[in-house]
JSON list of C-alpha atoms in Angstrom, two decimals:
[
{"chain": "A", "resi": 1, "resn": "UNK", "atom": "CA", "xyz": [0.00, 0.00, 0.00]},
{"chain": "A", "resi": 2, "resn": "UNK", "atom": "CA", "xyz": [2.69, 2.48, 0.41]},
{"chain": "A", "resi": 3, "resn": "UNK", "atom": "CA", "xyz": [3.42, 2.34, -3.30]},
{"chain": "A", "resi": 4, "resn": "UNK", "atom": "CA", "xyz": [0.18, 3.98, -3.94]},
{"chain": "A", "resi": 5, "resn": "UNK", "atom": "CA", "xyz": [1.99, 7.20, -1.96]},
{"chain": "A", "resi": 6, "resn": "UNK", "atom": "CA", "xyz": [4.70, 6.88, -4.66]},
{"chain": "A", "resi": 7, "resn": "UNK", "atom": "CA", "xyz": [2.34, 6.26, -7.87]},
{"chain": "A", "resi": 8, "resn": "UNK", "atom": "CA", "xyz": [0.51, 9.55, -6.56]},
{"chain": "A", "resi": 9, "resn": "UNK", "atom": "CA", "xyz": [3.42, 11.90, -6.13]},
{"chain": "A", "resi": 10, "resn": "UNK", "atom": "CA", "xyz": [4.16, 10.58, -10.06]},
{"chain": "A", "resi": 11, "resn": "UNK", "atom": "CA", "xyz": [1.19, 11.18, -11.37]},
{"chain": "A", "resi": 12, "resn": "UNK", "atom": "CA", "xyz": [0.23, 14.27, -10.10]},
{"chain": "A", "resi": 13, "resn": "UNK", "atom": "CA", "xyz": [3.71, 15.56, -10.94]},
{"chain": "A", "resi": 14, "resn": "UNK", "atom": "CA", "xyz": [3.59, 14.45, -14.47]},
{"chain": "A", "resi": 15, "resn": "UNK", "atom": "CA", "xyz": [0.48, 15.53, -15.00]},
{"chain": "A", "resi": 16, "resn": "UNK", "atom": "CA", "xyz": [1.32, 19.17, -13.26]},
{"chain": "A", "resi": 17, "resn": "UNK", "atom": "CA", "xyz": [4.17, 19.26, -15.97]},
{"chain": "A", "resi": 18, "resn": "UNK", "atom": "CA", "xyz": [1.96, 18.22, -18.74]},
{"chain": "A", "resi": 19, "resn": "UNK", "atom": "CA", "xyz": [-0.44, 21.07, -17.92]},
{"chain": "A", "resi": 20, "resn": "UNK", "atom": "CA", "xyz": [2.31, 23.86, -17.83]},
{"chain": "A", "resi": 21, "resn": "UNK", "atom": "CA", "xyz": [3.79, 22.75, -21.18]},
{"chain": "A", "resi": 22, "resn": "UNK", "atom": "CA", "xyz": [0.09, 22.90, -22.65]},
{"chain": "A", "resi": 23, "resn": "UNK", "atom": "CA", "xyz": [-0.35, 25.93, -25.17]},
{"chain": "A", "resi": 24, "resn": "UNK", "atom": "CA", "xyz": [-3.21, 27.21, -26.95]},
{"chain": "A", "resi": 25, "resn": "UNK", "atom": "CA", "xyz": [-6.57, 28.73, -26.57]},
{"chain": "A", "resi": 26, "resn": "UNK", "atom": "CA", "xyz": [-8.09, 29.45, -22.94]},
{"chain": "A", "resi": 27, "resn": "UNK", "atom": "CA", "xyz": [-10.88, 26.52, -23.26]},
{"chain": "A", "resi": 28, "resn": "UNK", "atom": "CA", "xyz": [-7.82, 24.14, -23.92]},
{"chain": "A", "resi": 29, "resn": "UNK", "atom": "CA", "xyz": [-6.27, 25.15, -20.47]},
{"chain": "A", "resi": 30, "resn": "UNK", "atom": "CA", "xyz": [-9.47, 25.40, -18.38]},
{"chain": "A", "resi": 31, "resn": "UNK", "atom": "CA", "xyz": [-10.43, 21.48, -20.03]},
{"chain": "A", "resi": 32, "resn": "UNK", "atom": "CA", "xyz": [-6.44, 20.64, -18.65]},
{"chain": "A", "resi": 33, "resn": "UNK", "atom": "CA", "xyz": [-6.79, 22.10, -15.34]},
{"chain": "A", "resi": 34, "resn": "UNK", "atom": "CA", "xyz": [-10.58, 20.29, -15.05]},
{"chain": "A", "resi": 35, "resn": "UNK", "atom": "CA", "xyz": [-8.94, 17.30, -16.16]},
{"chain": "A", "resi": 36, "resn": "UNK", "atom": "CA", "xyz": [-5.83, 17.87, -13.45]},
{"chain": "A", "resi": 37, "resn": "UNK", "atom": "CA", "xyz": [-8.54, 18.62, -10.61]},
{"chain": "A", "resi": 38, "resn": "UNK", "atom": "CA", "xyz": [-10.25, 15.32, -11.33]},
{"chain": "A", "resi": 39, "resn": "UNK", "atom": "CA", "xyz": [-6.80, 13.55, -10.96]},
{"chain": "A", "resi": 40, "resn": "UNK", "atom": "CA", "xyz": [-5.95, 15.40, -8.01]},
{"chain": "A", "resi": 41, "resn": "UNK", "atom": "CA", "xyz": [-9.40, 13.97, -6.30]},
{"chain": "A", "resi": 42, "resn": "UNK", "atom": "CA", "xyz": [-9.10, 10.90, -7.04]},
{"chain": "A", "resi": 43, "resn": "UNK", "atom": "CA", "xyz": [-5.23, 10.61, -6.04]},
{"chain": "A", "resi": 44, "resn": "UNK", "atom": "CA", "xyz": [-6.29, 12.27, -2.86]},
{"chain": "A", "resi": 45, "resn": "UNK", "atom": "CA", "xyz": [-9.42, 9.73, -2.54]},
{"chain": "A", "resi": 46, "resn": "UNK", "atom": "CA", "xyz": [-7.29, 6.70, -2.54]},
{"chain": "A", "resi": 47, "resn": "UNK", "atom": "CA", "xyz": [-4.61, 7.98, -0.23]},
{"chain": "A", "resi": 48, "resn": "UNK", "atom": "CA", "xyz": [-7.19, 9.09, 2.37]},
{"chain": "A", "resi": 49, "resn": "UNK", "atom": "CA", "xyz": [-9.03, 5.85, 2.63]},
{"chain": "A", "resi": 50, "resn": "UNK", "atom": "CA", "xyz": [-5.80, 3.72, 2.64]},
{"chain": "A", "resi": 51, "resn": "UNK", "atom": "CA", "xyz": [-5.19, 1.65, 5.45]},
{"chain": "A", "resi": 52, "resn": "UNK", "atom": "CA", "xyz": [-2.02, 2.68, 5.46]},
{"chain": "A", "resi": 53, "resn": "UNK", "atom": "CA", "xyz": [-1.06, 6.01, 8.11]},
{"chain": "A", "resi": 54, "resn": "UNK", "atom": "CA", "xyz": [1.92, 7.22, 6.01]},
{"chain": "A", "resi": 55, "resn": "UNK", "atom": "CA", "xyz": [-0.29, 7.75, 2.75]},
{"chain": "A", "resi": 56, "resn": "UNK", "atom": "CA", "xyz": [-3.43, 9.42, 4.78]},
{"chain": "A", "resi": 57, "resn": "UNK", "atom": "CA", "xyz": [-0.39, 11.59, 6.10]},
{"chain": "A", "resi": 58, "resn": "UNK", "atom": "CA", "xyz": [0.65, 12.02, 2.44]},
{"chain": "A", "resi": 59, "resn": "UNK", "atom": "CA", "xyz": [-3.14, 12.78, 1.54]},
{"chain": "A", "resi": 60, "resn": "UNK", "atom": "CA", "xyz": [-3.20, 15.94, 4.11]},
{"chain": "A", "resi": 61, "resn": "UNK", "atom": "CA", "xyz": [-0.64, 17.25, 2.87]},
{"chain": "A", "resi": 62, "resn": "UNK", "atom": "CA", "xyz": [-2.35, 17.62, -0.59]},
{"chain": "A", "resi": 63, "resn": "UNK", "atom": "CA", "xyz": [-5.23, 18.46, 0.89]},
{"chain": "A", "resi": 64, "resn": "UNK", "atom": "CA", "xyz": [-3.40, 21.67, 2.71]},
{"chain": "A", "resi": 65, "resn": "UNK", "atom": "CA", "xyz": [-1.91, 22.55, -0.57]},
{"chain": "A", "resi": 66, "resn": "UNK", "atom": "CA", "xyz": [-5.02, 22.32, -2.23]},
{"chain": "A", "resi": 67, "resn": "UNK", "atom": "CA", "xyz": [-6.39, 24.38, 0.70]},
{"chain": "A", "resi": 68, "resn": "UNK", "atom": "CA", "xyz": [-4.34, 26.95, 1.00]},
{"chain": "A", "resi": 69, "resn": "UNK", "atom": "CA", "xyz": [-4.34, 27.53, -2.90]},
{"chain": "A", "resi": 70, "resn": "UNK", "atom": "CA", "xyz": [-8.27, 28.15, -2.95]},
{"chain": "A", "resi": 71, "resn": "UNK", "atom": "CA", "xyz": [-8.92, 24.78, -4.72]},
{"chain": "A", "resi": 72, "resn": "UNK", "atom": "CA", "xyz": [-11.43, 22.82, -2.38]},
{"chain": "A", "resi": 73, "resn": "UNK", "atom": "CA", "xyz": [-13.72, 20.47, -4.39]},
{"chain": "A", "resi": 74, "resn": "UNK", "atom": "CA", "xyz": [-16.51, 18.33, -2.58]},
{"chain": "A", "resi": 75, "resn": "UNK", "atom": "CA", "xyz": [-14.24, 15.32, -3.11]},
{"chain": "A", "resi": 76, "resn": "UNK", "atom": "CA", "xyz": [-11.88, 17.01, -1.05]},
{"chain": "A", "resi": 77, "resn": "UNK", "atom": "CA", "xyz": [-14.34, 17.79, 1.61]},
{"chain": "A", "resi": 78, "resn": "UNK", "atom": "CA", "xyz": [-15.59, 14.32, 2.23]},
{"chain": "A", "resi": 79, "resn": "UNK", "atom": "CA", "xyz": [-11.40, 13.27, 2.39]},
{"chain": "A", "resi": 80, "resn": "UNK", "atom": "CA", "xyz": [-11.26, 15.81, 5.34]},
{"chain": "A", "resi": 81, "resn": "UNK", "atom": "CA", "xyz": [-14.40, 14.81, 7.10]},
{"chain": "A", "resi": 82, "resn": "UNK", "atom": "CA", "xyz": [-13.17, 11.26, 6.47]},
{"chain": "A", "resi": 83, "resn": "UNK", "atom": "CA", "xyz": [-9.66, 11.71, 7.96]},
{"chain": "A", "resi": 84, "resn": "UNK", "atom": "CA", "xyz": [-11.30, 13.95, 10.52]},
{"chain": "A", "resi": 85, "resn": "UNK", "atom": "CA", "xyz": [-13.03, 11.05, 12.41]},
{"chain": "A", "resi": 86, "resn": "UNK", "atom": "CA", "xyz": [-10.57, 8.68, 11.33]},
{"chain": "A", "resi": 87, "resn": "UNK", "atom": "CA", "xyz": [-10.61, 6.22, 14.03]},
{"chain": "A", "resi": 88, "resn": "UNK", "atom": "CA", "xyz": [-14.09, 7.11, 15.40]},
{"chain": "A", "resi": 89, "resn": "UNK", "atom": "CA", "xyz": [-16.47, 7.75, 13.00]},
{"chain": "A", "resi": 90, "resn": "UNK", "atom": "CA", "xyz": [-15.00, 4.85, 10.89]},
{"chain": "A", "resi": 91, "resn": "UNK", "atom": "CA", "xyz": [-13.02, 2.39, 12.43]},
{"chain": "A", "resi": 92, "resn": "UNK", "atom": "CA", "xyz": [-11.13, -0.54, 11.48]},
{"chain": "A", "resi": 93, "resn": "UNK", "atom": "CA", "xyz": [-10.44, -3.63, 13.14]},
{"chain": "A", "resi": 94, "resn": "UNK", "atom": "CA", "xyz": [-8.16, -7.00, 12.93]},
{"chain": "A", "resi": 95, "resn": "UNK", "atom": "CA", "xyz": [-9.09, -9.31, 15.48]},
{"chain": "A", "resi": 96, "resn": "UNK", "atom": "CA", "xyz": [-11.12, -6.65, 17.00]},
{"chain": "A", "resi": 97, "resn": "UNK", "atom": "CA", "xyz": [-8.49, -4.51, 17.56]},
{"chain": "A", "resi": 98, "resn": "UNK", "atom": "CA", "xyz": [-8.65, -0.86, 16.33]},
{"chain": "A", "resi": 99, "resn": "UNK", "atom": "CA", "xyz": [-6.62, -0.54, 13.80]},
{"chain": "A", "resi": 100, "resn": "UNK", "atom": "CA", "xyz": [-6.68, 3.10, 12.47]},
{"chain": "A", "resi": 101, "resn": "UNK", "atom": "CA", "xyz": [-6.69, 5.22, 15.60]},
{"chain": "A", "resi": 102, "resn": "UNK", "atom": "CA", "xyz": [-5.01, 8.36, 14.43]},
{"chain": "A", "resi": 103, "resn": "UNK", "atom": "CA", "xyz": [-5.44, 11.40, 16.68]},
{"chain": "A", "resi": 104, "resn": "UNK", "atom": "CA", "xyz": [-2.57, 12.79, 14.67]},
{"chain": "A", "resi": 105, "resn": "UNK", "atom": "CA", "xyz": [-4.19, 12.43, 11.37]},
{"chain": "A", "resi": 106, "resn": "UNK", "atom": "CA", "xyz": [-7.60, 13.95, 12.76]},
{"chain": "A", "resi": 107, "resn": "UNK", "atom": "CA", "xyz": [-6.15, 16.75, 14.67]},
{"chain": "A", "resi": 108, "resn": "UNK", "atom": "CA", "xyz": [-4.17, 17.46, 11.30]},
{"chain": "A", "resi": 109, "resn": "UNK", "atom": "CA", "xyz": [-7.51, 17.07, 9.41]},
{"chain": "A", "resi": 110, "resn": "UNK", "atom": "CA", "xyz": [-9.03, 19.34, 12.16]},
{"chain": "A", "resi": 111, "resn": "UNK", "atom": "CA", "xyz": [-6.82, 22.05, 11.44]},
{"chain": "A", "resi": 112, "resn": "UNK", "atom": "CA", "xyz": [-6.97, 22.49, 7.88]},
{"chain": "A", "resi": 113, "resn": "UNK", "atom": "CA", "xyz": [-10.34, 22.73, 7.83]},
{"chain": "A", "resi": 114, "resn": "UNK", "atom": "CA", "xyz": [-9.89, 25.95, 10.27]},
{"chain": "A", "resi": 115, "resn": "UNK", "atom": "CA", "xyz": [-9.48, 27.33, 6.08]},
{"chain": "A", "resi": 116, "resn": "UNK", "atom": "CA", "xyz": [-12.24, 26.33, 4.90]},
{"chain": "A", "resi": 117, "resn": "UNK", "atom": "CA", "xyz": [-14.75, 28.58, 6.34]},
{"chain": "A", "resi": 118, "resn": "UNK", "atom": "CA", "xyz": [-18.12, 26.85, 5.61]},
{"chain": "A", "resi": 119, "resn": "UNK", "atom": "CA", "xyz": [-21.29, 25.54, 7.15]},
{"chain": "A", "resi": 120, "resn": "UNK", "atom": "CA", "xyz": [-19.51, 22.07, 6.02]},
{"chain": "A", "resi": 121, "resn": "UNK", "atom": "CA", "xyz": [-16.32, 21.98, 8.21]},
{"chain": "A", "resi": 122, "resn": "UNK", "atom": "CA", "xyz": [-18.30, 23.54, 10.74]},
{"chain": "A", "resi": 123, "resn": "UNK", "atom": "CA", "xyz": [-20.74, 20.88, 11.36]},
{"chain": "A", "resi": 124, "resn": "UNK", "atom": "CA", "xyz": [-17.58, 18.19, 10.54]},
{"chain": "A", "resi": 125, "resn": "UNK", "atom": "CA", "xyz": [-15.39, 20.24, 13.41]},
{"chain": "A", "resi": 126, "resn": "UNK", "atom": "CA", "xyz": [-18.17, 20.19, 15.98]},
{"chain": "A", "resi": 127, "resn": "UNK", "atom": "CA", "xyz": [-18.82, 16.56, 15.49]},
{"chain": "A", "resi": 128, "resn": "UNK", "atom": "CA", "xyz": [-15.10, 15.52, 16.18]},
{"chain": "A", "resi": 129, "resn": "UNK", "atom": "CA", "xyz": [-15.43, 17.69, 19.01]},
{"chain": "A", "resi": 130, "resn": "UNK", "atom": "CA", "xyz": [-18.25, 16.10, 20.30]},
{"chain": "A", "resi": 131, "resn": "UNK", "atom": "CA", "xyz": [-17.20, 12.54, 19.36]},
{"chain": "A", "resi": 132, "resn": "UNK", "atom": "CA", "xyz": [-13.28, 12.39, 19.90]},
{"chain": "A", "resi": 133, "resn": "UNK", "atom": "CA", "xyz": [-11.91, 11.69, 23.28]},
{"chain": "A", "resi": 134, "resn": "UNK", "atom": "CA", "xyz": [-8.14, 12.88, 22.71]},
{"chain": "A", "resi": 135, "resn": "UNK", "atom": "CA", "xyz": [-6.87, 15.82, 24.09]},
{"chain": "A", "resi": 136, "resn": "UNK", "atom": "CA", "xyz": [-5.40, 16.72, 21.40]},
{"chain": "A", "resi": 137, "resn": "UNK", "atom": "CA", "xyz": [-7.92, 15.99, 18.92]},
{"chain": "A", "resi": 138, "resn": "UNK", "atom": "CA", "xyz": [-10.70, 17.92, 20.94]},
{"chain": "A", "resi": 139, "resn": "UNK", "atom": "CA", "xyz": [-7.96, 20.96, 21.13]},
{"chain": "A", "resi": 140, "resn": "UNK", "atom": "CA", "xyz": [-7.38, 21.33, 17.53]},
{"chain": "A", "resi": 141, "resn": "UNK", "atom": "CA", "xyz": [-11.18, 20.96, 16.52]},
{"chain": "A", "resi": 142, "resn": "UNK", "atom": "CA", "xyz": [-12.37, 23.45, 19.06]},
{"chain": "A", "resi": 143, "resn": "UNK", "atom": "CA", "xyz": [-9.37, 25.75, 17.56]},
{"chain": "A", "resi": 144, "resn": "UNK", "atom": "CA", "xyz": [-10.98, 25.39, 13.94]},
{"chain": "A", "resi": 145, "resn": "UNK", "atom": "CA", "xyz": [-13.95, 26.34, 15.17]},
{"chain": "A", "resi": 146, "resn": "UNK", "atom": "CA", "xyz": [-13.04, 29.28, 16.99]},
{"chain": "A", "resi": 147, "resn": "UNK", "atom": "CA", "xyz": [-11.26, 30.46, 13.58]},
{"chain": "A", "resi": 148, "resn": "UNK", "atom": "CA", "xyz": [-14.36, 29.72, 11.48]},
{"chain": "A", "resi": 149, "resn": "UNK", "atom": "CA", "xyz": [-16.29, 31.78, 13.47]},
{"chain": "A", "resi": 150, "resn": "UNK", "atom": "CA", "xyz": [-19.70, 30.40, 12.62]},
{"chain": "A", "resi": 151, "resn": "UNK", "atom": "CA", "xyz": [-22.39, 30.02, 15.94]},
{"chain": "A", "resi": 152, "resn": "UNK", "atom": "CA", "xyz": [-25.81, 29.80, 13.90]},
{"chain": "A", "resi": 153, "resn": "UNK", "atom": "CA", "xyz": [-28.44, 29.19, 17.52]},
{"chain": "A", "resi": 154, "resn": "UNK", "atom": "CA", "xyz": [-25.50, 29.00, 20.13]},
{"chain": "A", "resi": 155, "resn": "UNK", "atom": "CA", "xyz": [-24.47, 25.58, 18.34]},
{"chain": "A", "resi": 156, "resn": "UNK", "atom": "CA", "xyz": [-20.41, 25.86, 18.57]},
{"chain": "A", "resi": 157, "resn": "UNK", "atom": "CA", "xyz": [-20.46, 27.53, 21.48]},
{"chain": "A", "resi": 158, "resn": "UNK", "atom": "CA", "xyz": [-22.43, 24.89, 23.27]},
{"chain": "A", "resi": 159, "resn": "UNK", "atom": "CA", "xyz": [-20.40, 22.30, 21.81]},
{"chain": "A", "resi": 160, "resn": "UNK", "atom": "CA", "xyz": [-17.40, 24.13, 23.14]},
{"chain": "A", "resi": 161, "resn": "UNK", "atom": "CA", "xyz": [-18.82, 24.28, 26.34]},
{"chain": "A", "resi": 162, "resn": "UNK", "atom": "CA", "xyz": [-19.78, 20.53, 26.99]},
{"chain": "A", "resi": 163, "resn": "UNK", "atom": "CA", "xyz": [-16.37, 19.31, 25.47]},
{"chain": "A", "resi": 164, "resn": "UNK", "atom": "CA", "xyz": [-14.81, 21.37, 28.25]},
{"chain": "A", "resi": 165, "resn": "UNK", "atom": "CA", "xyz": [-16.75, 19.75, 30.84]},
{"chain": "A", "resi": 166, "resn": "UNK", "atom": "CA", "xyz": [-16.37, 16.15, 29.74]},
{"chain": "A", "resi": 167, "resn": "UNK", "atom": "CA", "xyz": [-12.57, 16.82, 29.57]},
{"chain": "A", "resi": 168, "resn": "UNK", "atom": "CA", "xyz": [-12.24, 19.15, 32.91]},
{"chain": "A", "resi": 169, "resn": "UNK", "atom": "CA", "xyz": [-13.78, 15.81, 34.38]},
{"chain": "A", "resi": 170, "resn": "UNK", "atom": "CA", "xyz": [-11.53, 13.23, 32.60]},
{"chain": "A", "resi": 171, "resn": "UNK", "atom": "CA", "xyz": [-8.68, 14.45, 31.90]},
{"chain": "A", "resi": 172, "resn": "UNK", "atom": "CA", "xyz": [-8.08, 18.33, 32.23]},
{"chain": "A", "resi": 173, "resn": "UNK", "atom": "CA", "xyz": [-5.61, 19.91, 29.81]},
{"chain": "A", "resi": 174, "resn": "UNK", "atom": "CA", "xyz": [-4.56, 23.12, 29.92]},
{"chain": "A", "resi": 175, "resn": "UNK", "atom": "CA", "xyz": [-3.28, 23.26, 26.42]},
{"chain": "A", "resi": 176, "resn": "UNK", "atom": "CA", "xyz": [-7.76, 22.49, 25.42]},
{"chain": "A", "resi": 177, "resn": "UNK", "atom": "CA", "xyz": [-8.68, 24.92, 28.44]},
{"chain": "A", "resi": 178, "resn": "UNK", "atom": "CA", "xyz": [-6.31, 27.65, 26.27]},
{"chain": "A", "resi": 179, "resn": "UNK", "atom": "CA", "xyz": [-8.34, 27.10, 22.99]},
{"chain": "A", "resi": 180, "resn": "UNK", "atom": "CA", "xyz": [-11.35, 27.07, 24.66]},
{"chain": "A", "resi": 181, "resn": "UNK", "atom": "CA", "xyz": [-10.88, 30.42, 26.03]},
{"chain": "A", "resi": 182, "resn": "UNK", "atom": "CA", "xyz": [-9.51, 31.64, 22.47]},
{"chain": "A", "resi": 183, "resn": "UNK", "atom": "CA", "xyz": [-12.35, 30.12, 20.75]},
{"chain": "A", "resi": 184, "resn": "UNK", "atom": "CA", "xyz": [-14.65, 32.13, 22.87]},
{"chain": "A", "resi": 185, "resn": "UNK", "atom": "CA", "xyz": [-12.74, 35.27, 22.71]},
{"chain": "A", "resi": 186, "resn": "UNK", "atom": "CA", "xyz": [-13.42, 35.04, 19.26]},
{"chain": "A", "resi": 187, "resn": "UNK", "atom": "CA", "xyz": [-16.71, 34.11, 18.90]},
{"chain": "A", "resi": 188, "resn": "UNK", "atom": "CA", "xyz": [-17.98, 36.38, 21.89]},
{"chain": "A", "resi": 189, "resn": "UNK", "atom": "CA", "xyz": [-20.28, 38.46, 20.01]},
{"chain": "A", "resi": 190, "resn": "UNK", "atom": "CA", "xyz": [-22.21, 35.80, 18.30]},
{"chain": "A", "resi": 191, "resn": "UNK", "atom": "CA", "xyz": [-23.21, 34.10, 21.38]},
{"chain": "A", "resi": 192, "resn": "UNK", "atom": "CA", "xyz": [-27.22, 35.06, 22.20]},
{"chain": "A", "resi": 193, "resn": "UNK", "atom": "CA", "xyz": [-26.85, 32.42, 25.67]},
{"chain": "A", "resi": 194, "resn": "UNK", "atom": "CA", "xyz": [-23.94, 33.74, 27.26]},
{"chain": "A", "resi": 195, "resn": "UNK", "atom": "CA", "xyz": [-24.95, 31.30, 30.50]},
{"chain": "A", "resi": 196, "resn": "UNK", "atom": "CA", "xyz": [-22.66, 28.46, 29.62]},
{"chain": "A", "resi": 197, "resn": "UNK", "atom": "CA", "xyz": [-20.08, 29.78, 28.20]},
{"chain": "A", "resi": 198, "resn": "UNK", "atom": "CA", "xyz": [-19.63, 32.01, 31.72]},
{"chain": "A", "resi": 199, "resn": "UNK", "atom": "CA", "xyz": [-19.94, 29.27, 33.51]},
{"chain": "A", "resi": 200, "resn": "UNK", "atom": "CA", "xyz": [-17.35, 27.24, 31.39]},
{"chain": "A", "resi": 201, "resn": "UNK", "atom": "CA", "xyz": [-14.68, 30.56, 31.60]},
{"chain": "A", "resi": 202, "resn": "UNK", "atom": "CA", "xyz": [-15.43, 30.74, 35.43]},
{"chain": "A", "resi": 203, "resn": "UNK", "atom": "CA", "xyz": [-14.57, 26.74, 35.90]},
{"chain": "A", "resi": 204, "resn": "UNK", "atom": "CA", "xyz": [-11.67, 27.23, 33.82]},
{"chain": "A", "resi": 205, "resn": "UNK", "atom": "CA", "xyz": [-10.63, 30.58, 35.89]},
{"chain": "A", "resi": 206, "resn": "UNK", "atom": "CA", "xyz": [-11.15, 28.39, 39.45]},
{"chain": "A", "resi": 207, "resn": "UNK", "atom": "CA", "xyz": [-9.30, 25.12, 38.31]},
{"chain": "A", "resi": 208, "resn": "UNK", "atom": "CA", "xyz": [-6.33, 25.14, 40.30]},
{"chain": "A", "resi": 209, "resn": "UNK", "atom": "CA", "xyz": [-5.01, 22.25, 37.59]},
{"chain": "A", "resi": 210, "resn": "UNK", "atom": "CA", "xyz": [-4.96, 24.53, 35.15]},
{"chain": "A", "resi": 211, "resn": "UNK", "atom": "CA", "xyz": [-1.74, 26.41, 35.02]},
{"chain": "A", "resi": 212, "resn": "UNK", "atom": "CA", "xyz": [-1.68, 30.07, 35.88]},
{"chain": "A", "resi": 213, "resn": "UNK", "atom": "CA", "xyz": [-1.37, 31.90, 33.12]},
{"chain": "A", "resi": 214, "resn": "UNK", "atom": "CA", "xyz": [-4.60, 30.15, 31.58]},
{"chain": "A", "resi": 215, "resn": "UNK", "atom": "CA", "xyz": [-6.69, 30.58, 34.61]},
{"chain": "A", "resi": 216, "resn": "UNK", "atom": "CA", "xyz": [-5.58, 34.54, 34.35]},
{"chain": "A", "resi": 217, "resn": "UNK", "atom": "CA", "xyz": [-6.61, 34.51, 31.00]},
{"chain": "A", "resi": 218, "resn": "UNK", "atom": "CA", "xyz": [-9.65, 33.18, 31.88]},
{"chain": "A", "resi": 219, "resn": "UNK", "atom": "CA", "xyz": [-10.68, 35.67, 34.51]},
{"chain": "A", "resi": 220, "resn": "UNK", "atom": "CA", "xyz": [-9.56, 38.44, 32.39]},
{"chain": "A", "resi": 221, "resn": "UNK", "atom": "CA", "xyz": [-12.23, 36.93, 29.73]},
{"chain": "A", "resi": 222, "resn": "UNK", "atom": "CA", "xyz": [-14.71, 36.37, 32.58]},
{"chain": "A", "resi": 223, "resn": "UNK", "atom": "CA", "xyz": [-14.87, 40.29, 33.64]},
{"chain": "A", "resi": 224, "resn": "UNK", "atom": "CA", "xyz": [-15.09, 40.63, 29.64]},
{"chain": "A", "resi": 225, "resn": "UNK", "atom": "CA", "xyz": [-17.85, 38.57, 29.44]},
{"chain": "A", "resi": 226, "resn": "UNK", "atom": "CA", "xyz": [-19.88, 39.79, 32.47]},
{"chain": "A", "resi": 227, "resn": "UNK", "atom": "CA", "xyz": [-19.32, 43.11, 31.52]},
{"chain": "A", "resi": 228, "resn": "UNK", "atom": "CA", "xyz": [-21.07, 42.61, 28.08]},
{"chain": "A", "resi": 229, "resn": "UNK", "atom": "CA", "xyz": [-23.90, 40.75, 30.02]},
{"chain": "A", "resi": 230, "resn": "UNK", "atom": "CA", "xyz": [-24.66, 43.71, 32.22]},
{"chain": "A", "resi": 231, "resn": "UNK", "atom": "CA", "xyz": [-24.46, 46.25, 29.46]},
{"chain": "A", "resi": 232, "resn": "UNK", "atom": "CA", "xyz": [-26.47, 44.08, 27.21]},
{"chain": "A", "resi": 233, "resn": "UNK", "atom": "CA", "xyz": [-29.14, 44.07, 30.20]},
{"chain": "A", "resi": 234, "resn": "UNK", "atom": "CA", "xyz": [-28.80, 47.64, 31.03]},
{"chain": "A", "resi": 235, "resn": "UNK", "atom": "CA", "xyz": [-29.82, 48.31, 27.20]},
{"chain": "A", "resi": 236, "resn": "UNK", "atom": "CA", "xyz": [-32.78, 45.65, 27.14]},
{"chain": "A", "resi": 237, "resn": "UNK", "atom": "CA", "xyz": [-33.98, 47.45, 29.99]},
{"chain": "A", "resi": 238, "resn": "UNK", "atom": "CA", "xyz": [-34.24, 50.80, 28.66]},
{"chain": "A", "resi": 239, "resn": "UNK", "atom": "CA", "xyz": [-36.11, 49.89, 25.70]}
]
């Protein structure tokens, strides 16, 4: 299976050549590139669901190119919701033992989807955050989510808040106690609840096995917060 990482890199770099030696009319280049893009999917496809790590490793890192270049296709998107929950939402097993339990690849997955700013990665991001139960996996989705920015009915930021709690409970991190409090720095304004996510700030701010410069953070963010809350209510009440 590792071959296929090989055959890829080949193929798409032939075919990348091919395309820049191509001359003639504009409809002749935009039919090359299609025909590139389709390539590219499919390359990216077969890396993604191998069973191998090294070639879904191989896969994100097309997939970040691809990214960062502006060139997401839907086949691209169901690779990175794929990878995403690699482990969890699909798993694999010999002898039933789990055989593709990745936190790498997802929290990998998790943030390059933090540049794809849609309703898609969104809902992908807050199921991993919901779903995973690795640290790190949890940390990086969260993260994504706070750069997205999108809280349509208090949905992130209630997802934010119970994958605090289940994690202050089983295994508090500071590192996912950070990026929670960045998340909600960012998405502040879009919150129309601001109950839990108070509550979550002051439980981070009071959780002495958090280290101290989180916990400041946290209180700084918690007068923030309340401060918001009472001028919020101060203008509700003199309407």
């Amino acid at each position: 299976m590792k071959s296929i990482k090989y055959a890829a890199a080949a193929v798409l770099t032939a075919l990348a050549l091919s395309v820049s030696a191509q001359s003639g009319s504009g409809n002749e280049s935009s039919v090359e590139s299609e025909y590139l893009s389709s390539i590219e999917d499919v390359v990216i496809t077969e890396l993604s669901t191998s069973e191998e790590r090294d070639n879904k490793l191989v896969a994100l890192q097309y997939l970040e190119n691809a990214v960062n270049e502006g060139r997401v296709t839907p086949d691209m998107m169901k690779a990175l919701d794929g990878l995403a929950g690699e482990g969890i939402a699909s798993q694999s097993r010999t002898n039933g033992r789990l055989m593709n339990n990745f936190p790498d690849i997802r929290a990998k997955a998790c943030d390059i989807l933090a540049n794809v700013k849609t309703e898609e990665s969104k809902t992908t991001l807050v199921k991993v955050a919901l779903a995973d139960n690795e640290p790190m996996v949890i940390t990086a989705a969260i993260r994504s989510l706070g750069e997205i920015g999108i809280n349509d009915n208090d949905e992130v930021s209630e997802t934010i808040a119970w994958a605090q709690k289940k994690n202050a409970v089983l295994n508090p991190t500071s590192s996912l106690a950070l990026e929670v409090l960045i998340a909600y720095e960012k998405i502040a304004d879009t919150v129309q609840n601001k109950g839990p996510m108070i509550q979550t700030v002051g439980q981070i701010a009071t959780n002495y096995r958090y280290v101290t410069p989180v916990r400041t953070r946290a209180h700084e963010l918690l007068k923030r917060l309340q401060g918001t809350g009472s001028s919020e209510s101060k203008n509700s009440n003199s309407k």
